[in-house]
Each structure stands twice: as C-alpha cells, then as structure tokens.
mmCIF file with all atom_site columns, C-alpha atoms in Angstrom:
data_model
loop_
_atom_site.group_PDB
_atom_site.id
_atom_site.type_symbol
_atom_site.label_atom_id
_atom_site.label_alt_id
_atom_site.label_comp_id
_atom_site.label_asym_id
_atom_site.label_entity_id
_atom_site.label_seq_id
_atom_site.pdbx_PDB_ins_code
_atom_site.Cartn_x
_atom_site.Cartn_y
_atom_site.Cartn_z
_atom_site.occupancy
_atom_site.B_iso_or_equiv
_atom_site.pdbx_formal_charge
_atom_site.auth_seq_id
_atom_site.auth_comp_id
_atom_site.auth_asym_id
_atom_site.auth_atom_id
_atom_site.pdbx_PDB_model_num
ATOM 1   C CA . MET A 1 1   ? 3.219   -12.843 27.494  1.00 0.00 ? 1   MET A CA 1
ATOM 2   C CA . ASP A 1 2   ? 3.482   -16.183 30.013  1.00 0.00 ? 2   ASP A CA 1
ATOM 3   C CA . SER A 1 3   ? 6.385   -18.248 28.717  1.00 0.00 ? 3   SER A CA 1
ATOM 4   C CA . ILE A 1 4   ? 9.370   -17.589 26.812  1.00 0.00 ? 4   ILE A CA 1
ATOM 5   C CA . ILE A 1 5   ? 11.590  -20.126 24.340  1.00 0.00 ? 5   ILE A CA 1
ATOM 6   C CA . VAL A 1 6   ? 15.380  -19.624 23.458  1.00 0.00 ? 6   VAL A CA 1
ATOM 7   C CA . PRO A 1 7   ? 17.775  -21.749 21.696  1.00 0.00 ? 7   PRO A CA 1
ATOM 8   C CA . LYS A 1 8   ? 20.679  -23.089 23.552  1.00 0.00 ? 8   LYS A CA 1
ATOM 9   C CA . ASP A 1 9   ? 22.934  -21.566 21.617  1.00 0.00 ? 9   ASP A CA 1
ATOM 10  C CA . LEU A 1 10  ? 22.551  -17.945 20.049  1.00 0.00 ? 10  LEU A CA 1
ATOM 11  C CA . SER A 1 11  ? 25.817  -17.559 18.848  1.00 0.00 ? 11  SER A CA 1
ATOM 12  C CA . GLY A 1 12  ? 24.888  -17.538 15.026  1.00 0.00 ? 12  GLY A CA 1
ATOM 13  C CA . ASP A 1 13  ? 23.779  -15.133 12.898  1.00 0.00 ? 13  ASP A CA 1
ATOM 14  C CA . MET A 1 14  ? 19.499  -14.642 13.424  1.00 0.00 ? 14  MET A CA 1
ATOM 15  C CA . ALA A 1 15  ? 19.254  -16.157 9.653   1.00 0.00 ? 15  ALA A CA 1
ATOM 16  C CA . TYR A 1 16  ? 20.261  -19.696 11.395  1.00 0.00 ? 16  TYR A CA 1
ATOM 17  C CA . TYR A 1 17  ? 17.413  -19.316 13.729  1.00 0.00 ? 17  TYR A CA 1
ATOM 18  C CA . LEU A 1 18  ? 14.072  -18.142 11.597  1.00 0.00 ? 18  LEU A CA 1
ATOM 19  C CA . PRO A 1 19  ? 12.268  -19.756 8.951   1.00 0.00 ? 19  PRO A CA 1
ATOM 20  C CA . PHE A 1 20  ? 13.631  -18.728 5.740   1.00 0.00 ? 20  PHE A CA 1
ATOM 21  C CA . PRO A 1 21  ? 15.840  -20.758 3.671   1.00 0.00 ? 21  PRO A CA 1
ATOM 22  C CA . LEU A 1 22  ? 19.396  -19.197 3.017   1.00 0.00 ? 22  LEU A CA 1
ATOM 23  C CA . GLU A 1 23  ? 18.707  -19.398 -0.550  1.00 0.00 ? 23  GLU A CA 1
ATOM 24  C CA . VAL A 1 24  ? 15.723  -19.667 -3.287  1.00 0.00 ? 24  VAL A CA 1
ATOM 25  C CA . PRO A 1 25  ? 16.491  -20.498 -6.909  1.00 0.00 ? 25  PRO A CA 1
ATOM 26  C CA . ALA A 1 26  ? 12.841  -19.689 -8.138  1.00 0.00 ? 26  ALA A CA 1
ATOM 27  C CA . LEU A 1 27  ? 14.010  -16.501 -7.370  1.00 0.00 ? 27  LEU A CA 1
ATOM 28  C CA . GLU A 1 28  ? 17.144  -15.725 -8.747  1.00 0.00 ? 28  GLU A CA 1
ATOM 29  C CA . GLU A 1 29  ? 15.866  -13.750 -11.804 1.00 0.00 ? 29  GLU A CA 1
ATOM 30  C CA . VAL A 1 30  ? 14.224  -11.489 -8.815  1.00 0.00 ? 30  VAL A CA 1
ATOM 31  C CA . SER A 1 31  ? 15.962  -8.282  -7.596  1.00 0.00 ? 31  SER A CA 1
ATOM 32  C CA . LYS A 1 32  ? 14.374  -7.568  -4.156  1.00 0.00 ? 32  LYS A CA 1
ATOM 33  C CA . ILE A 1 33  ? 11.245  -9.185  -2.695  1.00 0.00 ? 33  ILE A CA 1
ATOM 34  C CA . ILE A 1 34  ? 9.612   -8.918  0.599   1.00 0.00 ? 34  ILE A CA 1
ATOM 35  C CA . LEU A 1 35  ? 8.276   -11.854 2.039   1.00 0.00 ? 35  LEU A CA 1
ATOM 36  C CA . PHE A 1 36  ? 5.834   -11.992 5.443   1.00 0.00 ? 36  PHE A CA 1
ATOM 37  C CA . SER A 1 37  ? 4.608   -15.022 7.086   1.00 0.00 ? 37  SER A CA 1
ATOM 38  C CA . TYR A 1 38  ? 1.587   -15.060 9.259   1.00 0.00 ? 38  TYR A CA 1
ATOM 39  C CA . ALA A 1 39  ? 2.110   -18.463 10.593  1.00 0.00 ? 39  ALA A CA 1
ATOM 40  C CA . THR A 1 40  ? 5.669   -17.678 12.215  1.00 0.00 ? 40  THR A CA 1
ATOM 41  C CA . GLN A 1 41  ? 5.194   -13.911 12.296  1.00 0.00 ? 41  GLN A CA 1
ATOM 42  C CA . THR A 1 42  ? 8.336   -13.534 10.781  1.00 0.00 ? 42  THR A CA 1
ATOM 43  C CA . PHE A 1 43  ? 9.793   -11.672 6.977   1.00 0.00 ? 43  PHE A CA 1
ATOM 44  C CA . ALA A 1 44  ? 12.526  -11.970 5.177   1.00 0.00 ? 44  ALA A CA 1
ATOM 45  C CA . THR A 1 45  ? 14.116  -10.368 2.107   1.00 0.00 ? 45  THR A CA 1
ATOM 46  C CA . TYR A 1 46  ? 15.538  -11.521 -1.041  1.00 0.00 ? 46  TYR A CA 1
ATOM 47  C CA . GLU A 1 47  ? 17.342  -10.497 -3.607  1.00 0.00 ? 47  GLU A CA 1
ATOM 48  C CA . TYR A 1 48  ? 18.307  -12.135 -6.834  1.00 0.00 ? 48  TYR A CA 1
ATOM 49  C CA . GLY A 1 49  ? 16.980  -15.139 -4.442  1.00 0.00 ? 49  GLY A CA 1
ATOM 50  C CA . THR A 1 50  ? 19.576  -15.121 -1.256  1.00 0.00 ? 50  THR A CA 1
ATOM 51  C CA . LEU A 1 51  ? 18.667  -14.100 1.663   1.00 0.00 ? 51  LEU A CA 1
ATOM 52  C CA . ILE A 1 52  ? 19.622  -10.348 2.727   1.00 0.00 ? 52  ILE A CA 1
ATOM 53  C CA . ARG A 1 53  ? 17.550  -9.684  6.339   1.00 0.00 ? 53  ARG A CA 1
ATOM 54  C CA . THR A 1 54  ? 15.138  -11.598 8.276   1.00 0.00 ? 54  THR A CA 1
ATOM 55  C CA . GLY A 1 55  ? 13.424  -11.041 11.588  1.00 0.00 ? 55  GLY A CA 1
ATOM 56  C CA . PRO A 1 56  ? 10.352  -11.095 13.798  1.00 0.00 ? 56  PRO A CA 1
ATOM 57  C CA . THR A 1 57  ? 7.035   -9.089  12.844  1.00 0.00 ? 57  THR A CA 1
ATOM 58  C CA . ASN A 1 58  ? 3.500   -9.262  14.433  1.00 0.00 ? 58  ASN A CA 1
ATOM 59  C CA . MET A 1 59  ? 0.720   -8.939  12.277  1.00 0.00 ? 59  MET A CA 1
ATOM 60  C CA . GLY A 1 60  ? -3.114  -8.407  12.235  1.00 0.00 ? 60  GLY A CA 1
ATOM 61  C CA . ARG A 1 61  ? -4.833  -9.795  15.165  1.00 0.00 ? 61  ARG A CA 1
ATOM 62  C CA . LYS A 1 62  ? -7.995  -11.878 14.952  1.00 0.00 ? 62  LYS A CA 1
ATOM 63  C CA . ALA A 1 63  ? -10.516 -9.045  14.508  1.00 0.00 ? 63  ALA A CA 1
ATOM 64  C CA . ASP A 1 64  ? -8.277  -7.048  11.922  1.00 0.00 ? 64  ASP A CA 1
ATOM 65  C CA . ARG A 1 65  ? -6.343  -9.695  10.189  1.00 0.00 ? 65  ARG A CA 1
ATOM 66  C CA . THR A 1 66  ? -3.198  -8.292  7.475   1.00 0.00 ? 66  THR A CA 1
ATOM 67  C CA . PRO A 1 67  ? -4.761  -9.188  4.365   1.00 0.00 ? 67  PRO A CA 1
ATOM 68  C CA . THR A 1 68  ? -2.969  -12.019 2.120   1.00 0.00 ? 68  THR A CA 1
ATOM 69  C CA . GLY A 1 69  ? -1.439  -12.037 -1.454  1.00 0.00 ? 69  GLY A CA 1
ATOM 70  C CA . LEU A 1 70  ? 0.718   -10.112 -3.875  1.00 0.00 ? 70  LEU A CA 1
ATOM 71  C CA . PHE A 1 71  ? 1.624   -6.221  -2.842  1.00 0.00 ? 71  PHE A CA 1
ATOM 72  C CA . PHE A 1 72  ? 3.914   -3.777  -4.271  1.00 0.00 ? 72  PHE A CA 1
ATOM 73  C CA . SER A 1 73  ? 5.456   -0.993  -1.775  1.00 0.00 ? 73  SER A CA 1
ATOM 74  C CA . ASN A 1 74  ? 4.011   2.247   -2.555  1.00 0.00 ? 74  ASN A CA 1
ATOM 75  C CA . TRP A 1 75  ? 4.226   5.367   -0.650  1.00 0.00 ? 75  TRP A CA 1
ATOM 76  C CA . LYS A 1 76  ? 6.693   6.053   2.243   1.00 0.00 ? 76  LYS A CA 1
ATOM 77  C CA . ALA A 1 77  ? 6.551   8.248   5.221   1.00 0.00 ? 77  ALA A CA 1
ATOM 78  C CA . GLU A 1 78  ? 9.758   8.632   8.174   1.00 0.00 ? 78  GLU A CA 1
ATOM 79  C CA . LYS A 1 79  ? 6.585   9.013   10.630  1.00 0.00 ? 79  LYS A CA 1
ATOM 80  C CA . THR A 1 80  ? 2.556   9.050   10.370  1.00 0.00 ? 80  THR A CA 1
ATOM 81  C CA . THR A 1 81  ? -0.020  9.029   12.501  1.00 0.00 ? 81  THR A CA 1
ATOM 82  C CA . SER A 1 82  ? -2.502  6.123   12.950  1.00 0.00 ? 82  SER A CA 1
ATOM 83  C CA . THR A 1 83  ? -5.831  6.097   11.338  1.00 0.00 ? 83  THR A CA 1
ATOM 84  C CA . PHE A 1 84  ? -6.862  3.850   14.647  1.00 0.00 ? 84  PHE A CA 1
ATOM 85  C CA . ASN A 1 85  ? -5.902  6.135   17.393  1.00 0.00 ? 85  ASN A CA 1
ATOM 86  C CA . ASP A 1 86  ? -4.265  9.582   16.526  1.00 0.00 ? 86  ASP A CA 1
ATOM 87  C CA . GLU A 1 87  ? -1.890  9.283   19.720  1.00 0.00 ? 87  GLU A CA 1
ATOM 88  C CA . TRP A 1 88  ? -0.021  6.485   17.888  1.00 0.00 ? 88  TRP A CA 1
ATOM 89  C CA . ASP A 1 89  ? 3.284   8.086   16.092  1.00 0.00 ? 89  ASP A CA 1
ATOM 90  C CA . LEU A 1 90  ? 4.405   4.976   13.085  1.00 0.00 ? 90  LEU A CA 1
ATOM 91  C CA . LYS A 1 91  ? 7.517   5.440   12.544  1.00 0.00 ? 91  LYS A CA 1
ATOM 92  C CA . TRP A 1 92  ? 9.809   4.219   9.231   1.00 0.00 ? 92  TRP A CA 1
ATOM 93  C CA . ASN A 1 93  ? 6.368   3.602   7.755   1.00 0.00 ? 93  ASN A CA 1
ATOM 94  C CA . PHE A 1 94  ? 5.907   1.865   3.853   1.00 0.00 ? 94  PHE A CA 1
ATOM 95  C CA . ASN A 1 95  ? 2.540   1.341   2.424   1.00 0.00 ? 95  ASN A CA 1
ATOM 96  C CA . ILE A 1 96  ? 1.534   -2.254  0.610   1.00 0.00 ? 96  ILE A CA 1
ATOM 97  C CA . GLU A 1 97  ? -2.153  -1.380  0.312   1.00 0.00 ? 97  GLU A CA 1
ATOM 98  C CA . ASN A 1 98  ? -3.136  2.194   -0.169  1.00 0.00 ? 98  ASN A CA 1
ATOM 99  C CA . LYS A 1 99  ? -7.080  1.625   -0.240  1.00 0.00 ? 99  LYS A CA 1
ATOM 100 C CA . LEU A 1 100 ? -7.142  -0.146  3.170   1.00 0.00 ? 100 LEU A CA 1
ATOM 101 C CA . GLY A 1 101 ? -4.172  1.560   4.663   1.00 0.00 ? 101 GLY A CA 1
ATOM 102 C CA . VAL A 1 102 ? -1.518  -1.431  4.880   1.00 0.00 ? 102 VAL A CA 1
ATOM 103 C CA . GLY A 1 103 ? 1.878   -1.263  5.459   1.00 0.00 ? 103 GLY A CA 1
ATOM 104 C CA . TRP A 1 104 ? 5.041   -2.304  7.615   1.00 0.00 ? 104 TRP A CA 1
ATOM 105 C CA . HIS A 1 105 ? 6.381   0.436   10.289  1.00 0.00 ? 105 HIS A CA 1
ATOM 106 C CA . GLN A 1 106 ? 7.641   0.615   13.688  1.00 0.00 ? 106 GLN A CA 1
ATOM 107 C CA . TYR A 1 107 ? 6.091   -0.576  16.715  1.00 0.00 ? 107 TYR A CA 1
ATOM 108 C CA . GLU A 1 108 ? 5.958   -2.742  19.931  1.00 0.00 ? 108 GLU A CA 1
ATOM 109 C CA . LEU A 1 109 ? 6.239   -6.176  19.237  1.00 0.00 ? 109 LEU A CA 1
ATOM 110 C CA . PRO A 1 110 ? 4.143   -8.056  21.830  1.00 0.00 ? 110 PRO A CA 1
ATOM 111 C CA . GLY A 1 111 ? 5.491   -11.478 20.258  1.00 0.00 ? 111 GLY A CA 1
ATOM 112 C CA . TYR A 1 112 ? 1.916   -12.614 18.729  1.00 0.00 ? 112 TYR A CA 1
ATOM 113 C CA . PRO A 1 113 ? -0.730  -11.150 15.872  1.00 0.00 ? 113 PRO A CA 1
ATOM 114 C CA . ALA A 1 114 ? -1.896  -7.867  17.698  1.00 0.00 ? 114 ALA A CA 1
ATOM 115 C CA . SER A 1 115 ? -2.108  -5.124  14.762  1.00 0.00 ? 115 SER A CA 1
ATOM 116 C CA . HIS A 1 116 ? -5.094  -3.261  13.130  1.00 0.00 ? 116 HIS A CA 1
ATOM 117 C CA . SER A 1 117 ? -3.891  -5.256  9.730   1.00 0.00 ? 117 SER A CA 1
ATOM 118 C CA . CYS A 1 118 ? -0.262  -3.316  9.736   1.00 0.00 ? 118 CYS A CA 1
ATOM 119 C CA . LEU A 1 119 ? 2.552   -5.391  9.850   1.00 0.00 ? 119 LEU A CA 1
ATOM 120 C CA . ARG A 1 120 ? 4.727   -4.507  12.650  1.00 0.00 ? 120 ARG A CA 1
ATOM 121 C CA . LEU A 1 121 ? 8.527   -4.591  13.105  1.00 0.00 ? 121 LEU A CA 1
ATOM 122 C CA . SER A 1 122 ? 11.331  -3.708  15.059  1.00 0.00 ? 122 SER A CA 1
ATOM 123 C CA . GLU A 1 123 ? 12.468  -0.014  14.463  1.00 0.00 ? 123 GLU A CA 1
ATOM 124 C CA . ARG A 1 124 ? 15.875  -1.416  13.283  1.00 0.00 ? 124 ARG A CA 1
ATOM 125 C CA . ASP A 1 125 ? 14.282  -3.740  11.045  1.00 0.00 ? 125 ASP A CA 1
ATOM 126 C CA . ALA A 1 126 ? 11.576  -0.957  9.949   1.00 0.00 ? 126 ALA A CA 1
ATOM 127 C CA . LYS A 1 127 ? 14.283  1.548   9.204   1.00 0.00 ? 127 LYS A CA 1
ATOM 128 C CA . TYR A 1 128 ? 16.303  -1.027  6.780   1.00 0.00 ? 128 TYR A CA 1
ATOM 129 C CA . LEU A 1 129 ? 13.066  -1.901  4.583   1.00 0.00 ? 129 LEU A CA 1
ATOM 130 C CA . TYR A 1 130 ? 12.473  1.881   4.655   1.00 0.00 ? 130 TYR A CA 1
ATOM 131 C CA . ASP A 1 131 ? 16.005  2.517   2.959   1.00 0.00 ? 131 ASP A CA 1
ATOM 132 C CA . TRP A 1 132 ? 15.930  -0.729  0.678   1.00 0.00 ? 132 TRP A CA 1
ATOM 133 C CA . ALA A 1 133 ? 12.519  -1.371  -0.642  1.00 0.00 ? 133 ALA A CA 1
ATOM 134 C CA . ASP A 1 134 ? 11.597  1.208   -3.682  1.00 0.00 ? 134 ASP A CA 1
ATOM 135 C CA . GLN A 1 135 ? 8.223   3.079   -3.592  1.00 0.00 ? 135 GLN A CA 1
ATOM 136 C CA . TRP A 1 136 ? 5.811   3.453   -6.426  1.00 0.00 ? 136 TRP A CA 1
ATOM 137 C CA . ILE A 1 137 ? 6.357   5.662   -9.420  1.00 0.00 ? 137 ILE A CA 1
ATOM 138 C CA . LEU A 1 138 ? 3.134   8.230   -10.361 1.00 0.00 ? 138 LEU A CA 1
ATOM 139 C CA . VAL A 1 139 ? 2.016   9.659   -13.413 1.00 0.00 ? 139 VAL A CA 1
ATOM 140 C CA . ASP A 1 140 ? -0.510  11.696  -11.262 1.00 0.00 ? 140 ASP A CA 1
ATOM 141 C CA . ASP A 1 141 ? -2.692  11.550  -8.295  1.00 0.00 ? 141 ASP A CA 1
ATOM 142 C CA . GLN A 1 142 ? -4.668  8.685   -9.971  1.00 0.00 ? 142 GLN A CA 1
ATOM 143 C CA . THR A 1 143 ? -2.564  6.291   -11.914 1.00 0.00 ? 143 THR A CA 1
ATOM 144 C CA . VAL A 1 144 ? 0.670   4.302   -11.422 1.00 0.00 ? 144 VAL A CA 1
ATOM 145 C CA . LYS A 1 145 ? 3.556   4.256   -13.526 1.00 0.00 ? 145 LYS A CA 1
ATOM 146 C CA . LEU A 1 146 ? 6.382   2.059   -11.594 1.00 0.00 ? 146 LEU A CA 1
ATOM 147 C CA . LYS A 1 147 ? 5.041   -0.107  -9.251  1.00 0.00 ? 147 LYS A CA 1
ATOM 148 C CA . GLY A 1 148 ? 7.515   -1.031  -5.859  1.00 0.00 ? 148 GLY A CA 1
ATOM 149 C CA . THR A 1 149 ? 8.981   -3.495  -4.198  1.00 0.00 ? 149 THR A CA 1
ATOM 150 C CA . PRO A 1 150 ? 7.340   -6.939  -4.405  1.00 0.00 ? 150 PRO A CA 1
ATOM 151 C CA . THR A 1 151 ? 5.783   -7.877  -0.851  1.00 0.00 ? 151 THR A CA 1
ATOM 152 C CA . ILE A 1 152 ? 4.166   -11.154 -0.201  1.00 0.00 ? 152 ILE A CA 1
ATOM 153 C CA . VAL A 1 153 ? 2.200   -11.464 2.612   1.00 0.00 ? 153 VAL A CA 1
ATOM 154 C CA . PHE A 1 154 ? 1.283   -15.707 2.429   1.00 0.00 ? 154 PHE A CA 1
ATOM 155 C CA . GLY A 1 155 ? -0.080  -18.533 5.347   1.00 0.00 ? 155 GLY A CA 1
ATOM 156 C CA . SER A 1 156 ? -2.864  -18.047 8.024   1.00 0.00 ? 156 SER A CA 1
ATOM 157 C CA . TYR A 1 157 ? -2.203  -18.060 11.932  1.00 0.00 ? 157 TYR A CA 1
ATOM 158 C CA . ASP A 1 158 ? -4.649  -20.254 13.976  1.00 0.00 ? 158 ASP A CA 1
ATOM 159 C CA . PHE A 1 159 ? -5.766  -17.559 17.282  1.00 0.00 ? 159 PHE A CA 1
ATOM 160 C CA . ASP A 1 160 ? -7.787  -20.386 18.757  1.00 0.00 ? 160 ASP A CA 1
ATOM 161 C CA . ALA A 1 161 ? -4.427  -22.658 19.270  1.00 0.00 ? 161 ALA A CA 1
ATOM 162 C CA . ALA A 1 162 ? -1.553  -22.587 21.078  1.00 0.00 ? 162 ALA A CA 1
ATOM 163 C CA . LYS A 1 163 ? 1.578   -20.353 19.911  1.00 0.00 ? 163 LYS A CA 1
ATOM 164 C CA . PRO A 1 164 ? 2.762   -22.643 17.268  1.00 0.00 ? 164 PRO A CA 1
ATOM 165 C CA . TRP A 1 165 ? 6.362   -21.512 18.205  1.00 0.00 ? 165 TRP A CA 1
ATOM 166 C CA . TYR A 1 166 ? 6.282   -23.269 21.554  1.00 0.00 ? 166 TYR A CA 1
ATOM 167 C CA . ASN A 1 167 ? 6.577   -26.763 18.800  1.00 0.00 ? 167 ASN A CA 1
ATOM 168 C CA . LEU A 1 168 ? 10.103  -25.779 18.648  1.00 0.00 ? 168 LEU A CA 1
ATOM 169 C CA . VAL A 1 169 ? 10.632  -27.535 22.295  1.00 0.00 ? 169 VAL A CA 1
ATOM 170 C CA . THR A 1 170 ? 9.913   -30.751 20.469  1.00 0.00 ? 170 THR A CA 1
ATOM 171 C CA . ASP A 1 171 ? 10.838  -30.101 16.758  1.00 0.00 ? 171 ASP A CA 1
ATOM 172 C CA . PRO A 1 172 ? 13.259  -27.649 16.464  1.00 0.00 ? 172 PRO A CA 1
ATOM 173 C CA . LYS A 1 173 ? 12.655  -26.970 12.831  1.00 0.00 ? 173 LYS A CA 1
ATOM 174 C CA . ALA A 1 174 ? 8.764   -27.010 13.026  1.00 0.00 ? 174 ALA A CA 1
ATOM 175 C CA . LEU A 1 175 ? 8.676   -23.874 11.748  1.00 0.00 ? 175 LEU A CA 1
ATOM 176 C CA . THR A 1 176 ? 11.129  -23.992 9.008   1.00 0.00 ? 176 THR A CA 1
ATOM 177 C CA . PHE A 1 177 ? 10.153  -23.599 4.921   1.00 0.00 ? 177 PHE A CA 1
ATOM 178 C CA . SER A 1 178 ? 11.642  -25.594 3.212   1.00 0.00 ? 178 SER A CA 1
ATOM 179 C CA . VAL A 1 179 ? 12.816  -24.234 -0.696  1.00 0.00 ? 179 VAL A CA 1
ATOM 180 C CA . SER A 1 180 ? 10.070  -26.106 -2.106  1.00 0.00 ? 180 SER A CA 1
ATOM 181 C CA . ASP A 1 181 ? 7.253   -24.180 0.344   1.00 0.00 ? 181 ASP A CA 1
ATOM 182 C CA . ILE A 1 182 ? 8.365   -20.671 -0.388  1.00 0.00 ? 182 ILE A CA 1
ATOM 183 C CA . GLU A 1 183 ? 8.655   -21.597 -4.210  1.00 0.00 ? 183 GLU A CA 1
ATOM 184 C CA . LYS A 1 184 ? 5.273   -22.666 -3.909  1.00 0.00 ? 184 LYS A CA 1
ATOM 185 C CA . GLU A 1 185 ? 3.964   -19.492 -2.185  1.00 0.00 ? 185 GLU A CA 1
ATOM 186 C CA . MET A 1 186 ? 5.302   -17.646 -5.198  1.00 0.00 ? 186 MET A CA 1
ATOM 187 C CA . LYS A 1 187 ? 4.564   -19.833 -7.564  1.00 0.00 ? 187 LYS A CA 1
ATOM 188 C CA . PRO A 1 188 ? 1.572   -17.929 -8.494  1.00 0.00 ? 188 PRO A CA 1
ATOM 189 C CA . PHE A 1 189 ? 2.518   -14.332 -8.507  1.00 0.00 ? 189 PHE A CA 1
ATOM 190 C CA . LEU A 1 190 ? 6.311   -14.873 -10.330 1.00 0.00 ? 190 LEU A CA 1
ATOM 191 C CA . THR A 1 191 ? 4.923   -13.491 -13.910 1.00 0.00 ? 191 THR A CA 1
ATOM 192 C CA . LYS A 1 192 ? 3.695   -10.653 -12.727 1.00 0.00 ? 192 LYS A CA 1
ATOM 193 C CA . ILE A 1 193 ? 6.623   -9.873  -10.005 1.00 0.00 ? 193 ILE A CA 1
ATOM 194 C CA . MET A 1 194 ? 8.352   -10.449 -13.356 1.00 0.00 ? 194 MET A CA 1
ATOM 195 C CA . GLU A 1 195 ? 6.566   -8.006  -15.696 1.00 0.00 ? 195 GLU A CA 1
ATOM 196 C CA . GLU A 1 196 ? 6.460   -5.558  -13.314 1.00 0.00 ? 196 GLU A CA 1
ATOM 197 C CA . GLN A 1 197 ? 10.298  -5.721  -12.691 1.00 0.00 ? 197 GLN A CA 1
ATOM 198 C CA . ALA A 1 198 ? 10.753  -5.150  -16.559 1.00 0.00 ? 198 ALA A CA 1
ATOM 199 C CA . LYS A 1 199 ? 8.982   -2.517  -16.884 1.00 0.00 ? 199 LYS A CA 1
ATOM 200 C CA . ARG A 1 200 ? 10.900  -0.770  -14.239 1.00 0.00 ? 200 ARG A CA 1
ATOM 201 C CA . GLU A 1 201 ? 13.956  -1.712  -15.725 1.00 0.00 ? 201 GLU A CA 1
ATOM 202 C CA . THR A 1 202 ? 13.474  -0.516  -18.706 1.00 0.00 ? 202 THR A CA 1
ATOM 203 C CA . SER A 1 203 ? 12.684  2.930   -17.346 1.00 0.00 ? 203 SER A CA 1
ATOM 204 C CA . GLU A 1 204 ? 15.501  3.363   -15.397 1.00 0.00 ? 204 GLU A CA 1
#
C-alpha cells in the first residue's frame, strides 16, 4: 500500500493491460478453462482458446499458500462463512478443492497475496465466474459423476522480494505471458481436461 503503478493510457480494454494472451491455440478444443497466475496475481478465462475475461486476484499469503496444479470447480454458494473466521462472509463462493476448502470468492483485494489459501476476486469478477463455471454432478455424497470447469493455478510468488509489478516501470511487458508460456503450463493437464470434457459432453 506504499505505491501505485498506473498506465499512462487507460483507454483500452482491461485485457490489454493484463498478462494473458488473447488467443491460445493449444486450448482451441477446450470449451472452458480458468487460469490463475500466482506470479502476477491475475486470472483469465478462455473459451475454445479465446480470452473471455481477465482481472486481478489475490491468492494465499506466505503462511497459507494456495495449492497449485489442476483442479475442477465443484460446489458453489452465493454466500458462505469463512472456516477461519465466522465473521467473514464470502460472496459468490465456488470451491475447487473440497477437502482443503479452497475456492474463489469475492473479498477485499489489497494488491498482494493475503488470503488463507483461497482466490480472492472483485465482486464483479466473482459473480461472473459464479455464473459462468460449471458445478460438479454427483452420484451420491461420495461419488463424483462429472467434474466441473478445469481450473489451473500455476506459478509461484517470491514473498521475500520486491513486488513483481514494480518491474513494469522499466519494462511494460515484464509480467506478460507469451502463448508458449501458457501452452507449457497447460501441457501436463490437457489430456485429463479433454477426458473430463468428453464425459460431460456425452452425458449432456
């Protein structure tokens, strides 16, 4: 909270100021996917390889880091109560890791990783993802029939270094992901994502 970096020109769409590419060919067959970058504290949603929405997020603090890897959105609730503090109301909550209680929801965005492992969003973005992403479909309380929207949390954050966005002052592209950067992150998970997508399409 000691400084702020603002582009000289803010007349363009938000997507042009955030790090994700507008098109990712490797995702052309993926109907929906959500990416959360720990390094840049931003998220992006893609439909068939095209960037649909992007914005800021604040993820887990040093003591409670957000787990990384491939997850699938499961259950959601318009409002829940935090398991860390019953005075914290979490709006537009969508869980991605049921046993650990990790998900995205609306909450204040201080500008750095500050949560207890969840993925904080602005209310506008949390509501959008709440409506856009798919829930899981259960056979019973113990059996998942169909998984929800693939969600990948990737990268790392150096909590002991200067905030990475300070680099934007000297290099406006310092945090930008190339298409190959994103494709590299996706490669280990694409087979699983396509398998789960095929199951859902067949059932529908």
